[in-house]
Amino acid sequence: MTLIVQKFGGSSVADAESIRRVAKRIVETRKAGNDVVVAVSAMGDTTDELLDLAHQVTPLPAPRELDMLLSSGERISMALLAMAIKGMGYEARSYTGSQAGMITDATHGAAKIVDVSPVRLREALHEGAIVIVAGFQGFNRDTRDITTLGRGGSDTTAVALAAALGADLCEIYTDVDGIFTSDPRAVKRARQLAHISSEEMLELAASGAKVLHIRAVEYARRHGVTLRVRSSFNNSPGTVVYDPARLPEGAEVEESVIAGVAIDLSQAKITVVGVPDIPGVAAKIFKIVAGTDANVDMIVQNVSVAATGRTDISFTLPKTDGEKTLSALGAAKDDIGFESLQYDDQIGKLSVVGAAMRSSTGVSARLFEALFDAGINIEMITTSEIRISVITRADSVNQAALAVHTAFELDAEEDAVVHAGTGR
Ligand code: ADP
Ligand code: ASP
Ligand code: MG
């Protein structure tokens, strides 16, 4: 028997009607003779709403309690989905992350899966049941606490289950038809890709394309899980994420140098102003930043002003790490000897990604020209082997994406369809 793991995102199970629609789809897969294991996200924007609620109660919620709170969202959807399936006459059982044997490290809010022992899931499958697992959550054996895998983490739950159970396929069902050349909510003419290499998808996910959780792509690559991203609202085949070493049969490599354009509005910039331009200061600053567990992305050090012997160092990090990093640096002001700190949360990051960049010239020239033509100012630049990222003002990043998408000849003939969701 074929084993299929299916993951349904929040907008696919936003209300009772959607849950029934998804239940029907799962039953169809079962009727076609497959064993089915489902990972499900919290309904609609539940996770965001729970987060808002936590912050209304206290400005810095305790991480352990936050995980207890957030993990409840997936418990609601898993139980409702299992009920709906049972109501249709099929056996279904829901399991929390810990019941499903999703063992993680102890890092609340960004836990890593260290082991999956799906004993109960195997038993349930053996007994002919459809298995529903709460996405996004796990359990740490040392602390015996519930953890969550980070925003968008249900994708990773699905891939980890597929790897542990030796599934034949892992399908990620969402509110768009697959992976596009850019976020179809921002770039209407985004074009759907039939295939994308895991290498390019990793880079896009790291650059803010939330269609797949970055850990899910990593995990799938490491464990040889084939991922297909598709819509839960129609039957279109979606997009296959493939291992670049093994191009799928019949697949043609895209001709474009650029696989996709990603936008990220979740970052902020901290500038440490008036830093003494002497050896060891940058090390001091970033040691303090590292101590807060903040995830630093870009770093730029300005040329020092000769007269003062001082310079500015700017770096970007997730907005959610902003407050704690500012207060840690502020506390070390005298030790480091800087003049002041500036915080800017009105930045946007645009990235172009493409494996063919390795062997193509002129990609950055084309990018910068497109931004110049659109009148967009570039504030920071970084590159990797297959990516170029720039920081702009937050309110011009969408316009920048449109211009760049057109400049790299990625525009489709028609507007992309977004079936549901608020994009939150
Ligand atoms: P789910 O709740 O199903 O996990 P997400 O909101 O996490 O859905 O991810 C799907 C969303 O990702 C889409 O609605 C789209 O707005 C966004 N997105 C960003 N970049 C891309 C891209 N390159 N291709 C497709 N969707 C993208
Ligand atoms: N519900 C979680 C979130 O909103 C996990 C997920 O949807 O993948 O981040
Ligand atoms: Mg998601």
Short mmCIF file of C-alpha atoms and ligand atoms in Angstrom, two decimals:
data_model
loop_
_atom_site.label_atom_id
_atom_site.label_comp_id
_atom_site.label_asym_id
_atom_site.label_seq_id
_atom_site.Cartn_x
_atom_site.Cartn_y
_atom_site.Cartn_z
CA MET A 1 0.00 0.00 0.00
CA THR A 2 1.18 3.51 -0.77
CA LEU A 3 1.63 5.84 2.19
CA ILE A 4 0.94 9.51 1.56
CA VAL A 5 1.57 12.32 4.04
CA GLN A 6 -0.60 15.37 3.45
CA LYS A 7 -0.22 18.70 5.22
CA PHE A 8 -3.00 21.28 5.30
CA GLY A 9 -2.15 24.88 6.18
CA GLY A 10 -4.26 27.27 8.26
CA SER A 11 -6.17 28.88 5.39
CA SER A 12 -7.18 25.43 4.12
CA VAL A 13 -8.91 24.68 7.45
CA ALA A 14 -10.09 28.18 8.37
CA ASP A 15 -13.70 27.28 9.21
CA ALA A 16 -16.08 24.33 9.59
CA GLU A 17 -16.89 24.24 5.90
CA SER A 18 -13.19 24.19 4.93
CA ILE A 19 -12.52 21.43 7.42
CA ARG A 20 -15.26 19.33 5.84
CA ARG A 21 -13.85 20.05 2.38
CA VAL A 22 -10.36 18.96 3.49
CA ALA A 23 -11.83 15.89 5.23
CA LYS A 24 -13.47 14.89 1.95
CA ARG A 25 -10.18 15.26 0.13
CA ILE A 26 -8.41 13.06 2.68
CA VAL A 27 -11.15 10.45 2.41
CA GLU A 28 -10.76 10.47 -1.40
CA THR A 29 -7.05 9.72 -1.00
CA ARG A 30 -7.92 6.90 1.36
CA LYS A 31 -10.58 5.55 -1.00
CA ALA A 32 -8.00 5.44 -3.77
CA GLY A 33 -6.26 2.77 -1.71
CA ASN A 34 -3.60 4.76 0.15
CA ASP A 35 -2.64 4.90 3.77
CA VAL A 36 -2.93 8.54 4.83
CA VAL A 37 -1.17 10.53 7.53
CA VAL A 38 -2.14 14.18 7.84
CA ALA A 39 -0.32 17.06 9.51
CA VAL A 40 -2.62 19.98 10.17
CA SER A 41 -2.05 23.65 11.07
CA ALA A 42 -4.17 25.81 13.34
CA MET A 43 -7.36 27.23 11.80
CA GLY A 44 -6.94 30.44 9.80
CA ASP A 45 -5.01 33.10 11.70
CA THR A 46 -5.40 31.36 15.08
CA THR A 47 -1.66 31.36 15.83
CA ASP A 48 -1.39 35.11 15.21
CA GLU A 49 -4.48 35.75 17.30
CA LEU A 50 -3.10 33.69 20.20
CA LEU A 51 0.19 35.59 19.92
CA ASP A 52 -1.67 38.92 20.03
CA LEU A 53 -3.56 37.74 23.08
CA ALA A 54 -0.34 36.74 24.85
CA HIS A 55 1.16 40.16 24.20
CA GLN A 56 -1.96 41.84 25.56
CA VAL A 57 -1.41 39.95 28.80
CA THR A 58 2.29 40.71 29.11
CA PRO A 59 4.89 42.36 26.83
CA LEU A 60 7.40 39.49 26.96
CA PRO A 61 5.47 36.23 27.40
CA ALA A 62 7.40 33.36 29.00
CA PRO A 63 8.56 31.07 26.16
CA ARG A 64 7.37 27.87 27.85
CA GLU A 65 3.89 29.24 28.37
CA LEU A 66 3.80 30.69 24.86
CA ASP A 67 4.43 27.21 23.45
CA MET A 68 1.65 25.78 25.66
CA LEU A 69 -0.66 28.46 24.28
CA LEU A 70 0.30 28.27 20.61
CA SER A 71 0.28 24.47 20.46
CA SER A 72 -3.40 24.57 21.43
CA GLY A 73 -4.29 25.96 17.98
CA GLU A 74 -3.30 22.73 16.23
CA ARG A 75 -5.11 20.63 18.83
CA ILE A 76 -8.36 22.28 17.84
CA SER A 77 -7.97 21.69 14.12
CA MET A 78 -6.71 18.10 14.48
CA ALA A 79 -9.69 17.07 16.58
CA LEU A 80 -12.22 18.80 14.30
CA LEU A 81 -10.66 17.22 11.22
CA ALA A 82 -10.71 13.74 12.76
CA MET A 83 -14.39 14.22 13.76
CA ALA A 84 -15.29 15.37 10.27
CA ILE A 85 -13.65 12.27 8.74
CA LYS A 86 -15.35 9.96 11.21
CA GLY A 87 -18.63 11.69 10.38
CA MET A 88 -18.04 10.61 6.78
CA GLY A 89 -17.82 7.01 7.87
CA TYR A 90 -14.03 6.53 7.94
CA GLU A 91 -11.89 5.71 10.93
CA ALA A 92 -9.64 8.61 11.95
CA ARG A 93 -7.62 9.41 15.04
CA SER A 94 -5.91 12.65 16.02
CA TYR A 95 -2.62 12.88 17.92
CA THR A 96 -0.73 15.76 19.51
CA GLY A 97 2.92 16.19 18.60
CA SER A 98 4.07 14.40 21.73
CA GLN A 99 1.62 11.51 21.21
CA ALA A 100 2.97 11.23 17.67
CA GLY A 101 6.52 10.87 19.02
CA MET A 102 7.76 14.19 17.67
CA ILE A 103 10.81 14.62 19.92
CA THR A 104 12.61 17.97 19.82
CA ASP A 105 15.38 19.85 21.57
CA ALA A 106 14.32 22.18 24.39
CA THR A 107 14.34 25.49 22.46
CA HIS A 108 10.91 27.03 22.94
CA GLY A 109 9.56 28.79 19.86
CA ALA A 110 12.17 27.35 17.48
CA ALA A 111 12.62 23.73 18.52
CA LYS A 112 14.52 21.33 16.27
CA ILE A 113 13.25 17.81 15.71
CA VAL A 114 15.84 15.37 17.07
CA ASP A 115 13.90 12.11 16.80
CA VAL A 116 10.56 10.87 15.54
CA SER A 117 9.14 7.69 17.05
CA PRO A 118 5.66 7.32 15.60
CA VAL A 119 4.77 4.08 17.42
CA ARG A 120 1.13 5.03 17.96
CA LEU A 121 0.77 6.26 14.40
CA ARG A 122 2.01 2.94 13.02
CA GLU A 123 -0.46 1.09 15.24
CA ALA A 124 -3.33 3.28 14.07
CA LEU A 125 -2.35 2.83 10.42
CA HIS A 126 -2.13 -0.91 10.98
CA GLU A 127 -5.68 -0.83 12.31
CA GLY A 128 -6.80 0.93 9.16
CA ALA A 129 -7.26 4.43 10.60
CA ILE A 130 -6.49 7.73 8.92
CA VAL A 131 -3.97 9.47 11.16
CA ILE A 132 -4.21 13.19 11.92
CA VAL A 133 -1.24 14.84 13.66
CA ALA A 134 -1.09 18.34 15.15
CA GLY A 135 1.56 20.22 13.19
CA PHE A 136 4.12 22.68 14.54
CA GLN A 137 4.65 21.03 17.94
CA GLY A 138 6.85 18.55 19.73
CA PHE A 139 8.02 17.38 23.11
CA ASN A 140 11.37 17.57 24.86
CA ARG A 141 12.38 14.49 26.85
CA ASP A 142 14.63 16.30 29.36
CA THR A 143 12.34 19.16 30.30
CA ARG A 144 9.20 17.09 29.57
CA ASP A 145 7.70 20.23 28.07
CA ILE A 146 5.75 21.00 24.91
CA THR A 147 7.73 22.87 22.27
CA THR A 148 6.88 24.55 18.95
CA LEU A 149 8.96 24.45 15.79
CA GLY A 150 8.78 28.12 14.76
CA ARG A 151 6.26 29.92 12.53
CA GLY A 152 5.27 27.84 9.54
CA GLY A 153 6.59 24.72 11.28
CA SER A 154 3.72 22.39 10.32
CA ASP A 155 5.46 21.86 6.99
CA THR A 156 8.39 20.42 8.93
CA THR A 157 6.08 18.16 10.95
CA ALA A 158 4.79 16.73 7.68
CA VAL A 159 8.24 16.12 6.22
CA ALA A 160 9.53 14.57 9.46
CA LEU A 161 6.53 12.21 9.53
CA ALA A 162 7.07 11.32 5.87
CA ALA A 163 10.73 10.51 6.56
CA ALA A 164 10.06 8.50 9.72
CA LEU A 165 7.22 6.48 8.19
CA GLY A 166 8.98 5.99 4.85
CA ALA A 167 6.11 7.69 2.99
CA ASP A 168 6.04 7.56 -0.79
CA LEU A 169 5.06 11.21 -1.10
CA CYS A 170 4.69 14.33 1.02
CA GLU A 171 2.07 16.80 -0.22
CA ILE A 172 1.90 20.32 1.20
CA TYR A 173 -1.60 21.72 0.58
CA THR A 174 -1.95 25.49 0.74
CA ASP A 175 -3.93 28.48 -0.56
CA VAL A 176 -2.05 28.98 -3.86
CA ASP A 177 -1.50 26.51 -6.72
CA GLY A 178 2.16 25.82 -5.95
CA ILE A 179 5.48 27.59 -5.76
CA PHE A 180 5.60 30.72 -7.88
CA THR A 181 8.39 32.98 -9.14
CA SER A 182 7.32 35.41 -6.40
CA ASP A 183 4.63 35.81 -3.75
CA PRO A 184 1.41 36.00 -5.82
CA ARG A 185 -0.12 38.30 -3.20
CA ALA A 186 2.48 40.95 -3.99
CA VAL A 187 3.38 40.16 -7.60
CA LYS A 188 0.13 39.44 -9.46
CA ARG A 189 1.95 38.23 -12.56
CA ALA A 190 3.98 35.66 -10.61
CA ARG A 191 4.36 32.47 -12.65
CA GLN A 192 3.89 29.00 -11.20
CA LEU A 193 6.88 26.70 -11.44
CA ALA A 194 6.42 23.04 -12.29
CA HIS A 195 9.68 22.17 -10.50
CA ILE A 196 12.19 23.92 -8.31
CA SER A 197 15.47 22.58 -6.94
CA SER A 198 15.68 22.18 -3.18
CA GLU A 199 18.76 24.38 -3.27
CA GLU A 200 16.82 27.30 -4.76
CA MET A 201 13.80 26.68 -2.53
CA LEU A 202 16.04 26.71 0.55
CA GLU A 203 17.43 30.09 -0.44
CA LEU A 204 13.93 31.47 -1.22
CA ALA A 205 12.59 30.22 2.11
CA ALA A 206 15.54 31.78 3.92
CA SER A 207 14.77 35.04 2.11
CA GLY A 208 11.16 35.25 3.29
CA ALA A 209 9.12 33.12 0.84
CA LYS A 210 6.95 31.51 3.49
CA VAL A 211 5.29 29.05 1.12
CA LEU A 212 7.57 26.41 2.71
CA HIS A 213 9.21 26.37 6.13
CA ILE A 214 12.97 26.39 5.61
CA ARG A 215 13.50 23.47 7.99
CA ALA A 216 11.02 21.42 5.98
CA VAL A 217 13.09 21.92 2.84
CA GLU A 218 16.32 21.05 4.69
CA TYR A 219 14.78 17.99 6.30
CA ALA A 220 13.32 16.76 3.00
CA ARG A 221 16.67 17.14 1.30
CA ARG A 222 18.54 15.31 4.03
CA HIS A 223 16.06 12.42 4.16
CA GLY A 224 15.29 12.16 0.44
CA VAL A 225 11.60 13.06 0.84
CA THR A 226 9.90 14.22 -2.36
CA LEU A 227 7.83 17.33 -1.67
CA ARG A 228 4.91 18.54 -3.72
CA VAL A 229 3.31 21.92 -2.94
CA ARG A 230 -0.25 22.23 -4.24
CA SER A 231 -3.59 23.86 -3.66
CA SER A 232 -6.23 22.37 -1.38
CA PHE A 233 -8.82 24.29 -3.44
CA ASN A 234 -8.41 22.50 -6.78
CA ASN A 235 -6.69 19.51 -8.37
CA SER A 236 -3.84 21.24 -10.14
CA PRO A 237 -0.60 19.26 -9.83
CA GLY A 238 1.39 21.94 -8.01
CA THR A 239 5.16 22.22 -7.79
CA VAL A 240 7.70 19.49 -7.09
CA VAL A 241 10.78 20.35 -5.04
CA TYR A 242 13.55 18.18 -6.43
CA ASP A 243 17.06 17.26 -5.42
CA PRO A 244 19.37 19.10 -7.85
CA ALA A 245 21.42 15.91 -8.23
CA ARG A 246 18.33 14.12 -9.58
CA LEU A 247 16.21 16.12 -12.01
CA PRO A 248 12.76 14.51 -12.16
CA GLU A 249 11.90 12.60 -15.32
CA GLY A 250 10.45 14.77 -18.04
CA ALA A 251 11.38 17.95 -16.22
CA GLU A 252 12.92 20.75 -18.17
CA VAL A 253 15.28 23.10 -16.45
CA GLU A 254 13.83 26.60 -16.44
CA GLU A 255 15.56 28.86 -18.89
CA SER A 256 15.51 31.88 -16.63
CA VAL A 257 18.62 32.75 -14.63
CA ILE A 258 16.36 33.65 -11.73
CA ALA A 259 14.12 31.03 -10.14
CA GLY A 260 12.35 33.51 -7.93
CA VAL A 261 12.09 36.88 -6.22
CA ALA A 262 11.41 36.89 -2.47
CA ILE A 263 10.21 39.66 -0.20
CA ASP A 264 10.75 39.84 3.54
CA LEU A 265 9.09 42.46 5.73
CA SER A 266 9.90 40.77 9.01
CA GLN A 267 13.34 42.29 9.51
CA ALA A 268 14.58 45.39 11.33
CA LYS A 269 17.90 47.22 11.30
CA ILE A 270 19.99 48.24 14.29
CA THR A 271 22.75 50.80 13.81
CA VAL A 272 25.43 51.13 16.45
CA VAL A 273 26.48 54.74 16.00
CA GLY A 274 29.95 56.11 16.80
CA VAL A 275 31.82 52.89 17.39
CA PRO A 276 35.57 53.31 18.10
CA ASP A 277 37.35 52.07 14.97
CA ILE A 278 39.79 49.76 16.76
CA PRO A 279 40.28 45.99 16.54
CA GLY A 280 37.95 43.83 18.62
CA VAL A 281 34.97 46.14 18.82
CA ALA A 282 32.88 44.31 16.22
CA ALA A 283 33.66 41.06 18.04
CA LYS A 284 32.38 42.60 21.29
CA ILE A 285 29.18 43.84 19.68
CA PHE A 286 28.33 40.57 17.98
CA LYS A 287 29.20 38.53 21.04
CA ILE A 288 26.55 40.46 22.93
CA VAL A 289 24.09 40.04 20.07
CA ALA A 290 24.81 36.31 19.91
CA GLY A 291 24.15 36.09 23.65
CA THR A 292 20.55 37.13 23.00
CA ASP A 293 20.12 34.32 20.43
CA ALA A 294 19.15 36.92 17.84
CA ASN A 295 19.41 35.76 14.26
CA VAL A 296 21.64 38.33 12.54
CA ASP A 297 21.35 38.47 8.76
CA MET A 298 23.20 41.33 7.02
CA ILE A 299 26.08 43.32 8.53
CA VAL A 300 27.54 46.54 7.16
CA GLN A 301 30.35 48.62 8.64
CA ASN A 302 30.68 52.13 7.27
CA VAL A 303 34.05 53.68 6.46
CA SER A 304 35.21 55.49 9.57
CA VAL A 305 35.35 59.23 9.71
CA ALA A 306 39.10 59.97 9.92
CA ALA A 307 38.68 63.01 12.16
CA THR A 308 36.81 61.13 14.88
CA GLY A 309 38.24 57.63 14.48
CA ARG A 310 34.69 56.36 14.87
CA THR A 311 32.41 54.38 12.58
CA ASP A 312 28.85 53.01 12.40
CA ILE A 313 27.95 49.34 12.27
CA SER A 314 24.51 48.32 11.00
CA PHE A 315 22.96 44.88 11.01
CA THR A 316 19.57 43.36 10.29
CA LEU A 317 17.69 40.85 12.42
CA PRO A 318 14.09 39.64 12.83
CA LYS A 319 11.85 42.32 14.36
CA THR A 320 10.93 39.80 17.02
CA ASP A 321 14.57 39.84 18.21
CA GLY A 322 14.76 43.66 18.17
CA GLU A 323 13.79 44.58 21.70
CA LYS A 324 16.01 42.11 23.55
CA THR A 325 19.00 42.92 21.33
CA LEU A 326 18.62 46.67 21.85
CA SER A 327 18.46 46.27 25.59
CA ALA A 328 21.49 43.94 25.68
CA LEU A 329 23.55 46.37 23.60
CA GLY A 330 22.29 49.35 25.59
CA ALA A 331 23.51 47.70 28.78
CA ALA A 332 27.01 47.37 27.25
CA LYS A 333 27.23 50.96 25.96
CA ASP A 334 30.11 52.04 28.18
CA ASP A 335 32.01 48.80 27.74
CA ILE A 336 31.84 48.99 23.93
CA GLY A 337 32.17 52.77 23.88
CA PHE A 338 29.63 53.57 21.16
CA GLU A 339 27.64 56.82 21.07
CA SER A 340 24.06 55.70 20.45
CA LEU A 341 21.75 53.04 19.01
CA GLN A 342 19.26 53.48 16.18
CA TYR A 343 16.39 51.11 15.51
CA ASP A 344 14.64 51.00 12.14
CA ASP A 345 11.76 48.58 11.65
CA GLN A 346 10.58 50.12 8.38
CA ILE A 347 12.89 48.15 6.11
CA GLY A 348 12.09 45.60 3.42
CA LYS A 349 14.35 42.95 1.96
CA LEU A 350 14.18 41.84 -1.65
CA SER A 351 16.13 38.82 -2.85
CA VAL A 352 16.62 37.28 -6.27
CA VAL A 353 17.54 33.59 -6.25
CA GLY A 354 18.76 31.33 -9.04
CA ALA A 355 21.23 28.46 -9.28
CA ALA A 356 22.13 29.62 -12.80
CA MET A 357 23.64 32.77 -11.24
CA ARG A 358 26.80 30.76 -10.71
CA SER A 359 27.45 30.71 -14.41
CA SER A 360 25.80 33.96 -15.49
CA THR A 361 27.20 37.42 -15.50
CA GLY A 362 25.41 40.72 -15.22
CA VAL A 363 22.71 39.60 -12.79
CA SER A 364 23.52 42.28 -10.22
CA ALA A 365 23.79 44.97 -12.92
CA ARG A 366 20.33 44.01 -14.18
CA LEU A 367 18.92 44.02 -10.65
CA PHE A 368 20.34 47.41 -9.70
CA GLU A 369 19.27 48.93 -13.01
CA ALA A 370 15.70 47.71 -12.52
CA LEU A 371 15.64 49.23 -9.03
CA PHE A 372 17.14 52.48 -10.31
CA ASP A 373 14.55 52.69 -13.11
CA ALA A 374 11.80 52.21 -10.53
CA GLY A 375 13.29 54.98 -8.39
CA ILE A 376 14.08 52.70 -5.46
CA ASN A 377 16.95 53.45 -3.14
CA ILE A 378 19.16 50.54 -2.03
CA GLU A 379 20.31 50.75 1.58
CA MET A 380 22.28 47.52 2.01
CA ILE A 381 23.39 44.67 -0.27
CA THR A 382 24.49 41.10 0.40
CA THR A 383 25.10 38.16 -1.87
CA SER A 384 25.54 34.41 -1.69
CA GLU A 385 26.54 32.10 -4.50
CA ILE A 386 22.99 31.90 -5.83
CA ARG A 387 21.30 34.96 -4.26
CA ILE A 388 21.48 38.74 -4.20
CA SER A 389 19.58 40.62 -1.48
CA VAL A 390 18.98 44.31 -1.04
CA ILE A 391 17.40 46.35 1.74
CA THR A 392 14.94 49.07 0.75
CA ARG A 393 12.29 51.10 2.58
CA ALA A 394 9.46 48.76 3.65
CA ASP A 395 6.85 50.67 1.68
CA SER A 396 8.74 50.36 -1.59
CA VAL A 397 9.69 46.66 -1.45
CA ASN A 398 6.54 45.48 -3.25
CA GLN A 399 7.08 47.96 -6.04
CA ALA A 400 10.71 46.83 -6.18
CA ALA A 401 9.62 43.19 -6.51
CA LEU A 402 7.26 44.05 -9.40
CA ALA A 403 10.03 45.92 -11.24
CA VAL A 404 12.62 43.19 -10.71
CA HIS A 405 10.18 40.42 -11.64
CA THR A 406 9.50 42.17 -14.95
CA ALA A 407 13.17 42.98 -15.58
CA PHE A 408 14.13 39.31 -15.29
CA GLU A 409 11.30 38.39 -17.70
CA LEU A 410 9.45 36.29 -15.13
CA ASP A 411 5.98 37.79 -15.64
CA ALA A 412 3.19 35.36 -16.55
CA GLU A 413 0.52 36.13 -19.15
CA GLU A 414 -2.23 36.14 -16.53
CA ASP A 415 -2.67 37.04 -12.88
CA ALA A 416 -2.01 34.27 -10.36
CA VAL A 417 -4.94 33.03 -8.27
CA VAL A 418 -4.84 33.24 -4.48
CA HIS A 419 -7.64 30.98 -3.22
CA ALA A 420 -7.89 32.02 0.42
CA GLY A 421 -6.05 33.32 3.43
CA THR A 422 -5.20 36.79 4.65
CA GLY A 423 -1.48 36.52 3.94
CA ARG A 424 -0.84 37.34 7.59
P1 ADP B 1 -0.20 27.73 4.86
O1 ADP B 1 -1.11 28.32 5.88
O2 ADP B 1 -0.91 26.85 3.89
O3 ADP B 1 1.03 27.11 5.44
P2 ADP B 1 1.40 30.02 4.18
O4 ADP B 1 0.70 31.33 4.33
O5 ADP B 1 2.36 29.61 5.20
O6 ADP B 1 0.26 28.93 3.96
O7 ADP B 1 2.13 29.93 2.76
C1 ADP B 1 1.42 30.18 1.56
C2 ADP B 1 1.62 31.62 1.17
O8 ADP B 1 2.99 31.84 0.85
C3 ADP B 1 0.89 32.03 -0.09
O9 ADP B 1 -0.44 32.40 0.18
C4 ADP B 1 1.73 33.20 -0.58
O10 ADP B 1 1.17 34.44 -0.21
C5 ADP B 1 3.07 33.04 0.14
N1 ADP B 1 4.23 32.99 -0.77
C6 ADP B 1 5.38 33.68 -0.61
N2 ADP B 1 6.23 33.43 -1.60
C7 ADP B 1 5.65 32.53 -2.41
C8 ADP B 1 6.06 31.86 -3.60
N3 ADP B 1 7.26 32.06 -4.14
N4 ADP B 1 5.19 30.98 -4.17
C9 ADP B 1 3.98 30.76 -3.62
N5 ADP B 1 3.54 31.37 -2.50
C10 ADP B 1 4.36 32.24 -1.89
N1 ASP B 2 0.17 27.44 13.03
C1 ASP B 2 1.59 27.69 12.93
C2 ASP B 2 1.85 29.07 12.36
O1 ASP B 2 0.94 29.80 12.04
C3 ASP B 2 2.31 26.64 12.17
C4 ASP B 2 1.96 26.55 10.71
O2 ASP B 2 0.94 27.06 10.28
O3 ASP B 2 2.73 25.92 9.98
O4 ASP B 2 2.99 29.44 12.25
MG MG B 3 2.94 27.81 6.06
#
